[in-house]
XYZ file of C-alpha atoms in Angstrom:
467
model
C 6.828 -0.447 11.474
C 6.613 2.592 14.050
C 4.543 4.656 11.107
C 1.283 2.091 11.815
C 2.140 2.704 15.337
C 2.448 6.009 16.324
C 1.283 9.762 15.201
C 1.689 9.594 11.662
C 4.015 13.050 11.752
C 6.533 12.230 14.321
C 6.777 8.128 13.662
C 7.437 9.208 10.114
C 10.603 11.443 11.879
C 11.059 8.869 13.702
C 11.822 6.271 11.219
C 13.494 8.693 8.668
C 16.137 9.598 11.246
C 16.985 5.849 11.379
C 17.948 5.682 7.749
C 19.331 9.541 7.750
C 21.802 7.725 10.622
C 22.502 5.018 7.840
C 23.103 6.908 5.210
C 25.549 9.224 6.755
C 27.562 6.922 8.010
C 27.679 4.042 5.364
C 29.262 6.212 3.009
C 32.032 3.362 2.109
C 31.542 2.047 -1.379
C 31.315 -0.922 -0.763
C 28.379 -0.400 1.452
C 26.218 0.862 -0.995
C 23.949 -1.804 -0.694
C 23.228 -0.347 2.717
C 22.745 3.173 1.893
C 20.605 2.836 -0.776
C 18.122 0.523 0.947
C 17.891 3.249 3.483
C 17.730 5.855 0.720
C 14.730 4.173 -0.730
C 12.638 3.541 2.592
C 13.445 7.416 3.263
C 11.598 8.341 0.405
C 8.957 5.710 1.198
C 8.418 7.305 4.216
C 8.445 10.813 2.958
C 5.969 9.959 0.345
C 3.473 9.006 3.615
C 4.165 11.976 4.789
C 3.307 14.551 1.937
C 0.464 12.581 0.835
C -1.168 13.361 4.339
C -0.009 16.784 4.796
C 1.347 18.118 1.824
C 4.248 20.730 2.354
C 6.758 19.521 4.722
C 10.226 20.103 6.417
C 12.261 17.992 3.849
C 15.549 19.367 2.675
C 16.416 20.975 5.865
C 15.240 18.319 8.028
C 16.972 15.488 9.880
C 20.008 17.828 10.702
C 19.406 16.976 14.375
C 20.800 19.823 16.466
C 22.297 21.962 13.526
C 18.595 22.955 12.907
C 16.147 22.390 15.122
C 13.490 24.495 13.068
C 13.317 23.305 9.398
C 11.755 25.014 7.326
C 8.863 23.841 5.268
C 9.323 22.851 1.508
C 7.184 22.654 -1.344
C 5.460 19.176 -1.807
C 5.439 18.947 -5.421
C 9.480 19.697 -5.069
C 9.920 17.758 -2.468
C 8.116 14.597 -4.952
C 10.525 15.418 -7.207
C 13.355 14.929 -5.416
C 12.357 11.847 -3.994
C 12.026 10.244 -7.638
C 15.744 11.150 -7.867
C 16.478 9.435 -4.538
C 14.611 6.042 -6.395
C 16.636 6.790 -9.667
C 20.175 7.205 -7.925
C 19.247 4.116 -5.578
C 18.505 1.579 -8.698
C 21.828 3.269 -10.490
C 24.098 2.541 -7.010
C 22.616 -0.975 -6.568
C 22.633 -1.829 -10.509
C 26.721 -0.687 -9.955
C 27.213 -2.886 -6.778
C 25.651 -5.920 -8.322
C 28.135 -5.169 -11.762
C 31.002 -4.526 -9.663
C 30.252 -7.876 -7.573
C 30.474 -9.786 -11.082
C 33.804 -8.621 -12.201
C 34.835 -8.942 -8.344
C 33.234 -11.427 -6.677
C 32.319 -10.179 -3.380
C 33.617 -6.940 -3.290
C 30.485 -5.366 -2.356
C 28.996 -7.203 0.524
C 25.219 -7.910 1.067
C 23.268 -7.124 3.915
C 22.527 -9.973 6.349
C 19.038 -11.321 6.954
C 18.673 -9.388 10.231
C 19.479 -6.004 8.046
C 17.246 -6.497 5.834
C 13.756 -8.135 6.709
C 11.623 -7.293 3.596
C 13.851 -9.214 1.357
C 16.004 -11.910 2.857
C 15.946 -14.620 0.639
C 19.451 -16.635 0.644
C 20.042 -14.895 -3.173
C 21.329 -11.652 -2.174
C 21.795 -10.854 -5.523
C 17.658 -11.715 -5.924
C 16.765 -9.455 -3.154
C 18.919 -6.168 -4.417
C 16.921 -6.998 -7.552
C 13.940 -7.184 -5.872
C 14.860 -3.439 -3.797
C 15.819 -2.309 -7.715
C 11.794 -3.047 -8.281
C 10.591 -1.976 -5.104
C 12.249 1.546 -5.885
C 11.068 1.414 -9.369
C 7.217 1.170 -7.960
C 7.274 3.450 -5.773
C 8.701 5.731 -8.466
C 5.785 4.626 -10.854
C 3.307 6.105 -7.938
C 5.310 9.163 -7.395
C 4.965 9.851 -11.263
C 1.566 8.698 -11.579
C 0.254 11.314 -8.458
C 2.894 13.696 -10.080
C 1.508 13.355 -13.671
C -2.356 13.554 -13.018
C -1.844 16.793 -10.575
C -0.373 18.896 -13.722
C 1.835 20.526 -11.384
C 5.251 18.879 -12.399
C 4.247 17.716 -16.133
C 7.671 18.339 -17.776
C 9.799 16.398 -15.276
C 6.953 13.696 -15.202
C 6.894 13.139 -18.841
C 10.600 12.980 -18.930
C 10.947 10.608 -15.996
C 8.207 8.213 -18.015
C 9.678 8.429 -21.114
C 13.007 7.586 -19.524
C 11.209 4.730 -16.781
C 12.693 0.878 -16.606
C 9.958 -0.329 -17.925
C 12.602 -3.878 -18.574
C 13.408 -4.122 -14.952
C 9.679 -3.489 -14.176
C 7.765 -3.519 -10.992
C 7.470 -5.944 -7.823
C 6.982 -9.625 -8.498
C 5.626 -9.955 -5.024
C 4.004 -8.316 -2.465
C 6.573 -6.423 -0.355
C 6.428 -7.359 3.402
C 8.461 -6.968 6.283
C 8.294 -9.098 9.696
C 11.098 -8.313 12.166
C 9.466 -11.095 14.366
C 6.037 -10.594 14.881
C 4.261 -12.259 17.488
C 2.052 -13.179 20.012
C 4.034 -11.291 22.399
C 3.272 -7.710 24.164
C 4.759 -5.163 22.445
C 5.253 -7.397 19.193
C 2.188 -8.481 17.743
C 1.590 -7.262 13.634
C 0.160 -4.171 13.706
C -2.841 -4.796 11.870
C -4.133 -7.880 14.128
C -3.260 -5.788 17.148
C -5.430 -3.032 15.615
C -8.419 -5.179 13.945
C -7.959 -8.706 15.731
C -7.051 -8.951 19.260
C -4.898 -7.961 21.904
C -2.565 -11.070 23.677
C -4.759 -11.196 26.438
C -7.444 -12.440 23.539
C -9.319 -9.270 24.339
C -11.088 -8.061 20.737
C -9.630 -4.816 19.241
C -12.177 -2.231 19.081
C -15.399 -3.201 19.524
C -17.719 -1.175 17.120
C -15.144 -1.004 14.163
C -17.191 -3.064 11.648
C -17.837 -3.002 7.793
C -20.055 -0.236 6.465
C -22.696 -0.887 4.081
C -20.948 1.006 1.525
C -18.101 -0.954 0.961
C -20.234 -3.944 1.605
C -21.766 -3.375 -1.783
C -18.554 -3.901 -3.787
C -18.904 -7.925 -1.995
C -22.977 -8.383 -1.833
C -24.215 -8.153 -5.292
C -25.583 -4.583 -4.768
C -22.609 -3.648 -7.545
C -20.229 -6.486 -7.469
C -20.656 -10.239 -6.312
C -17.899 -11.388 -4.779
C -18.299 -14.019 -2.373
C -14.935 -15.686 -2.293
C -12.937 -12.828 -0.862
C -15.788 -11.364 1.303
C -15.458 -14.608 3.087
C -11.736 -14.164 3.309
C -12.323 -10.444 4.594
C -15.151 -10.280 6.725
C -16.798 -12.657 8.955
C -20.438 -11.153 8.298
C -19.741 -9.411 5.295
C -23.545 -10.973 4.056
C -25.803 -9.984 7.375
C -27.117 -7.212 9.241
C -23.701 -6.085 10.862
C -22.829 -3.448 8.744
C -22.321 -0.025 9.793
C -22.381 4.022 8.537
C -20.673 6.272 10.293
C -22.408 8.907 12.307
C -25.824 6.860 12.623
C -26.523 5.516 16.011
C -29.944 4.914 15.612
C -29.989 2.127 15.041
C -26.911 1.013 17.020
C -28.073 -2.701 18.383
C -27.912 -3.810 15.116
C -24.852 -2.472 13.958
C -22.409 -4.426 16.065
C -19.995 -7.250 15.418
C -20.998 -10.939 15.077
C -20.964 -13.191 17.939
C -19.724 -16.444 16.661
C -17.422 -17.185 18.123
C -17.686 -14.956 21.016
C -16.383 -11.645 20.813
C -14.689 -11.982 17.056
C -13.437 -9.608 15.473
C -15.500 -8.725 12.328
C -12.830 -8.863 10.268
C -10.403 -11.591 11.364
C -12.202 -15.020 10.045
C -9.936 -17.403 12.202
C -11.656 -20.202 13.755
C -9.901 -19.432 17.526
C -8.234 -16.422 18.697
C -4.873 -16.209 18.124
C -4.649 -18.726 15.020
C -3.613 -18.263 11.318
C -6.352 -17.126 8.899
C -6.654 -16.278 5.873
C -7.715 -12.153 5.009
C -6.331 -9.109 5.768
C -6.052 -9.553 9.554
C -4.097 -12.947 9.574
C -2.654 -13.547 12.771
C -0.343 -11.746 15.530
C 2.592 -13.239 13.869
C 1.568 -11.794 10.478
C 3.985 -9.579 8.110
C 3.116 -5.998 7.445
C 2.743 -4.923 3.866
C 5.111 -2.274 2.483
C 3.574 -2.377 -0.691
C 0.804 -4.647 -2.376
C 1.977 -6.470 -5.854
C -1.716 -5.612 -6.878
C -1.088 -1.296 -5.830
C 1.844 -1.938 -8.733
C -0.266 -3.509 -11.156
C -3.154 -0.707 -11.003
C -0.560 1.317 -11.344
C 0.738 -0.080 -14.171
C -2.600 0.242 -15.495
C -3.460 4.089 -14.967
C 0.257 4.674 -16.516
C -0.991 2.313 -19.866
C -4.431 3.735 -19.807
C -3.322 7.543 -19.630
C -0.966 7.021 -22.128
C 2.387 8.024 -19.929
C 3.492 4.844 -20.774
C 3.574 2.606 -24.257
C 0.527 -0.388 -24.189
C -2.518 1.583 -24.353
C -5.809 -0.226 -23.070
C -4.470 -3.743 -24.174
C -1.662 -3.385 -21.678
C -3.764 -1.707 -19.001
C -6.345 -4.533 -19.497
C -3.559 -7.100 -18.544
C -2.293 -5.122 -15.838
C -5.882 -4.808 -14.372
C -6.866 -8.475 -14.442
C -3.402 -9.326 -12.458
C -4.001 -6.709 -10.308
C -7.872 -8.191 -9.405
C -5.478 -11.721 -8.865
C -2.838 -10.676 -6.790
C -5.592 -9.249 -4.628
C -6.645 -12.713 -4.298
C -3.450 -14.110 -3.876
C -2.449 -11.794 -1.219
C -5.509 -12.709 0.998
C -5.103 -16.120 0.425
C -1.453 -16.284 2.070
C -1.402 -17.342 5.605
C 1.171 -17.451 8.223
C 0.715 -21.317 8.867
C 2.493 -21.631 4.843
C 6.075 -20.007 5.235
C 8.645 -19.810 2.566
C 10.985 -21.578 4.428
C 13.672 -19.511 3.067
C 12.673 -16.211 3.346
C 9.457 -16.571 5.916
C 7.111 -14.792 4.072
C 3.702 -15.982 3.703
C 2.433 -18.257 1.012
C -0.732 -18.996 -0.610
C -3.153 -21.775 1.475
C -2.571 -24.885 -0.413
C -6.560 -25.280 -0.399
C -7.087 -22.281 -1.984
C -6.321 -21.287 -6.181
C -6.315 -17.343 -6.404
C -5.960 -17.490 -10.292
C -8.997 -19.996 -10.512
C -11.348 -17.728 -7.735
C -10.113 -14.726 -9.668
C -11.909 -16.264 -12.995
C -14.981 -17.241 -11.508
C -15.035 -13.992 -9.705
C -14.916 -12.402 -13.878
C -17.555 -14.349 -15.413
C -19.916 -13.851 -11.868
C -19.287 -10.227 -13.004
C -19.233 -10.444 -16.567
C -21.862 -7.746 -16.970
C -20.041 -5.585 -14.560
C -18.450 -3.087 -16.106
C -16.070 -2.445 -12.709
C -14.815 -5.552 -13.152
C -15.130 -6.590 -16.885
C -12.593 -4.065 -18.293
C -13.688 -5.097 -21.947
C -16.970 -2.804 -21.424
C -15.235 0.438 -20.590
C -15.697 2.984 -23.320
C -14.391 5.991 -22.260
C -10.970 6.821 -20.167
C -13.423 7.814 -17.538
C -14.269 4.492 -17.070
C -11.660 2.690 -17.447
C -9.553 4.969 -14.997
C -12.824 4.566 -12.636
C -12.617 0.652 -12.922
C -8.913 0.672 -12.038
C -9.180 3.027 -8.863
C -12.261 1.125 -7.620
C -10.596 -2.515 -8.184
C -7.502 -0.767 -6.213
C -9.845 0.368 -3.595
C -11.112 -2.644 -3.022
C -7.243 -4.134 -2.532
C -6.304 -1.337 -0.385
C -8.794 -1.229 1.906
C -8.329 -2.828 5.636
C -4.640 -3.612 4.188
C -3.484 -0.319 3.235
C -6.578 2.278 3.833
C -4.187 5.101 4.102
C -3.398 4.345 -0.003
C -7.058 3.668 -0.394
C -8.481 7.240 0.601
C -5.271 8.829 -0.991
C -6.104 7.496 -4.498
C -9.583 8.493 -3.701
C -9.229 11.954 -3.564
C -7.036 11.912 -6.436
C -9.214 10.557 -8.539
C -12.916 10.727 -7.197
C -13.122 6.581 -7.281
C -15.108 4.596 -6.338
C -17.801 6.870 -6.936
C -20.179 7.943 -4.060
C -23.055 10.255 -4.211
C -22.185 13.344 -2.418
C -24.302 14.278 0.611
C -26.269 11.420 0.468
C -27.824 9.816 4.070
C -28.039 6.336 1.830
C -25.539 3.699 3.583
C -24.634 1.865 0.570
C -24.328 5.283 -1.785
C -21.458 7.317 0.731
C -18.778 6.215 3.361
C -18.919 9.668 4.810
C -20.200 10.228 7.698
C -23.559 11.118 8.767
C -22.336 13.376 11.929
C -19.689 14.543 9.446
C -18.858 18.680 9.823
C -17.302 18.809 6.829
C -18.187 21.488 4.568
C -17.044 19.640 1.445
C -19.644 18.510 -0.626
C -18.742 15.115 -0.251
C -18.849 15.772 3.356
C -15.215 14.060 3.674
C -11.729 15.864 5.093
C -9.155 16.767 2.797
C -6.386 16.072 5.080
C -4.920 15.477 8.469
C -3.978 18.805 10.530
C -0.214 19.492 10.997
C 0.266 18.386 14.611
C 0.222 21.290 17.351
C 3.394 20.361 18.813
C 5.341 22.016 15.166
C 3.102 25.689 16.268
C 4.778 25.426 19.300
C 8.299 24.705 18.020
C 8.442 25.492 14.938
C 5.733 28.281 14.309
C 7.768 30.534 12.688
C 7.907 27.828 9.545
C 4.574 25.860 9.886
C 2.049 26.807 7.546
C -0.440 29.280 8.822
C -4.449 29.066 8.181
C -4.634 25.081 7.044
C -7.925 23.818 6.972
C -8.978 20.356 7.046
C -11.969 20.516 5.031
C -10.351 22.715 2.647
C -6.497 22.482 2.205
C -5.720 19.984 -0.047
C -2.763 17.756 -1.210
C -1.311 18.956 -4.101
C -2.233 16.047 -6.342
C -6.326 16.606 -4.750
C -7.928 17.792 -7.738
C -11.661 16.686 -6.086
């Protein structure tokens, strides 16, 4: 995907003008299958946008020549309307898959090649499966939506009115146009955190911090099955915080093997491992089924959907699994239908997941039973979703951070394991952390008469940034 790629502004463009192109010209009936798979990766890709910069060119945008200087629209509006791209999408496809009962094959599926997130040989499966997809991403949109109090009357009506029946993912959504140890082709994240073809390692200093290292080392959570997964030195001295170079000889990756990444845990360069970083040939996650069961969870907890904590307790515990399952797939165990990843067959997430509960049976972070308050619970969620996001999906991570102010960190502190800010940071926040990214310059110098003026990076925030 060209967003983990490129500048975050114009791969987003980029990508959107690819399924603008589909859209407009798939507008056949029976091709609805088509457009609304591009619909719903348009507002995937929008979402990444706003949640990094906040108003953007959205409604004017992706006119090509006809207008070359969009203006900029509100974010909270432009949120809205891409929950009613995710509605309209499930309606089409829900009428395609009817239509293809009563008239078998009047609506034709996409081929494999079209569609490489699902492309199992049930093509009626896989439009199910986009039918969930869009119905996740419209659980976030509401969720961010909801807790900002900006848009509460057309959140509380899309909830009351949400599928809850057709539900969310049953998977984790992936895509792997064909990935490999080839220039120019190799997954973005082991190009990134692993190694380059050449078997040169990817960035030399980027290494755990202590911070995070406490949610693995006992210093708030023990979890020693998926550090090992995770990190090859999750448990020594090579952990890092930002900004200190003091003490730089001993913050550097681990040696063994030579030059290894710190977090790819393969045994030779190049091979399949289990983790985060799993290989050159590795898919690239759309969306984690773990982010859709914390989601689930918030939505029970705060009430904006019917369960209450009994439901969000459920939804939290299979979220801490999935987690597990995820990083326990490896590239050497395809599905040899579809080619996704599958779990090691020496490895049992469910059973790892348990012991991983009563290790932390006192832990209140992971024992959801000995949460009292909403504060907690909600703080228990977001930290358990932290800890799924992070390496895999980091952008998600620090978004869901500054929504919610989870996991906790002590603001200003020069303690490693209390702060991941950094200790060179100029921000002026108190938690010394930005707010955002900066629009790029290139819209001031074609677009200036629309791109917001006076944006601060310390101090603008995202609309659903209460911190």
């Amino acid at each position: 995907m060209k967003l983990l790629c490129l500048g975050l502004f114009t791969s987003v463009y980029d990508n959107a003008q690819d399924y603008q192109y589909v859209i407009q010209n798939s507008t056949d009936p029976s091709l609805v299958f088509s457009t609304s798979i591009a619909r719903i990766m348009k507002a995937f890709m929008f979402s990444k946008l706003v949640d990094q910069f906040n108003d953007v060119p959205y409604f004017d945008a992706l006119k090509g020549q006809a207008n070359l200087t969009p203006k900029y629209d509100d974010a909270v509006k432009i949120y809205e309307d891409l929950v009613k791209e995710c509605n309209e999408s499930m309606a089409a496809i829900a009428t395609g898959l009817a239509a293809n009962v009563t008239t078998p094959g009047s609506i034709p599926f996409p081929n494999a090649k079209a569609d490489p997130v699902f492309a199992a040989t049930d093509q009626t499966a896989n439009m199910v499966n986009w039918r969930r997809f869009a119905n996740s991403l419209k659980l976030r949109l509401l969720v961010k939506l909801a807790t900002s109090g900006k848009s509460a009357a057309f959140a509380n009506a899309q909830f009351a009115a949400y599928d809850t029946t057709l539900g969310i993912i049953t998977d984790d959504v992936t895509v792997n146009p064909g990935f490999g140890k080839v220039a120019g082709q190799q997954a973005p994240i082991y190009n990134s955190m692993g190694y380059s073809v050449a078997g040169v390692r990817a960035y030399a200093q980027r290494i755990p911090t202590r911070w995070i290292a406490t949610f693995f080392n006992g210093v708030k959570i023990q979890d020693p099955a998926r550090a090992a997964v995770l990190f090859r030195s999750i448990a020594d001295a090579n952990t890092n915080q930002l900004g200190n170079e003091s003490t730089v000889t001993t913050q550097v990756p681990p040696t063994t093997p030579i030059s290894s990444s710190s977090f790819y845990t393969g045994t030779t360069v190049g091979g399949d491992a289990l983790g985060a970083v799993k290989g050159a040939g590795q898919s690239a996650v759309v969306m984690l089924w773990s982010e859709a069961q914390f989601l689930l969870a918030e939505a029970y907890e705060r009430g904006y959907l019917a369960g209450g904590t009994a439901a969000a307790t459920t939804a939290f515990n299979n979220g801490v699994t999935n987690h597990f399952r995820y990083l326990y797939k490896t590239a050497a165990a395809r599905n040899a239908t579809t080619g996704a990843e599958t779990v090691d067959a020496s490895k049992n997430p469910t059973t790892d997941a348990n012991t991983y509960r009563t290790t932390n049976a006192a832990v209140r972070l992971v024992n959801y039973s000995l949460n009292t308050t909403l504060d907690q619970r909600i703080e228990a969620i977001m930290t358990q979703k932290y800890i799924a996001l992070s390496i895999i999906a980091s952008d998600e991570a620090f978004n869901e951070f500054r929504r919610t102010g989870y996991p906790a960190i002590v603001n200003g502190s020069a303690v490693a394991t209390e702060t991941f800010a950094s200790r060179a940071s100029a921000s002026t926040r108190p938690d010394r952390l930005p707010s955002r990214i900066l629009y790029p310059t290139s819209e001031y110098a074609t677009n200036s008469a629309n791109a917001p003026a006076g944006i601060n990076q310390f101090t603008s925030r995202i609309f659903w940034d209460l911190n």
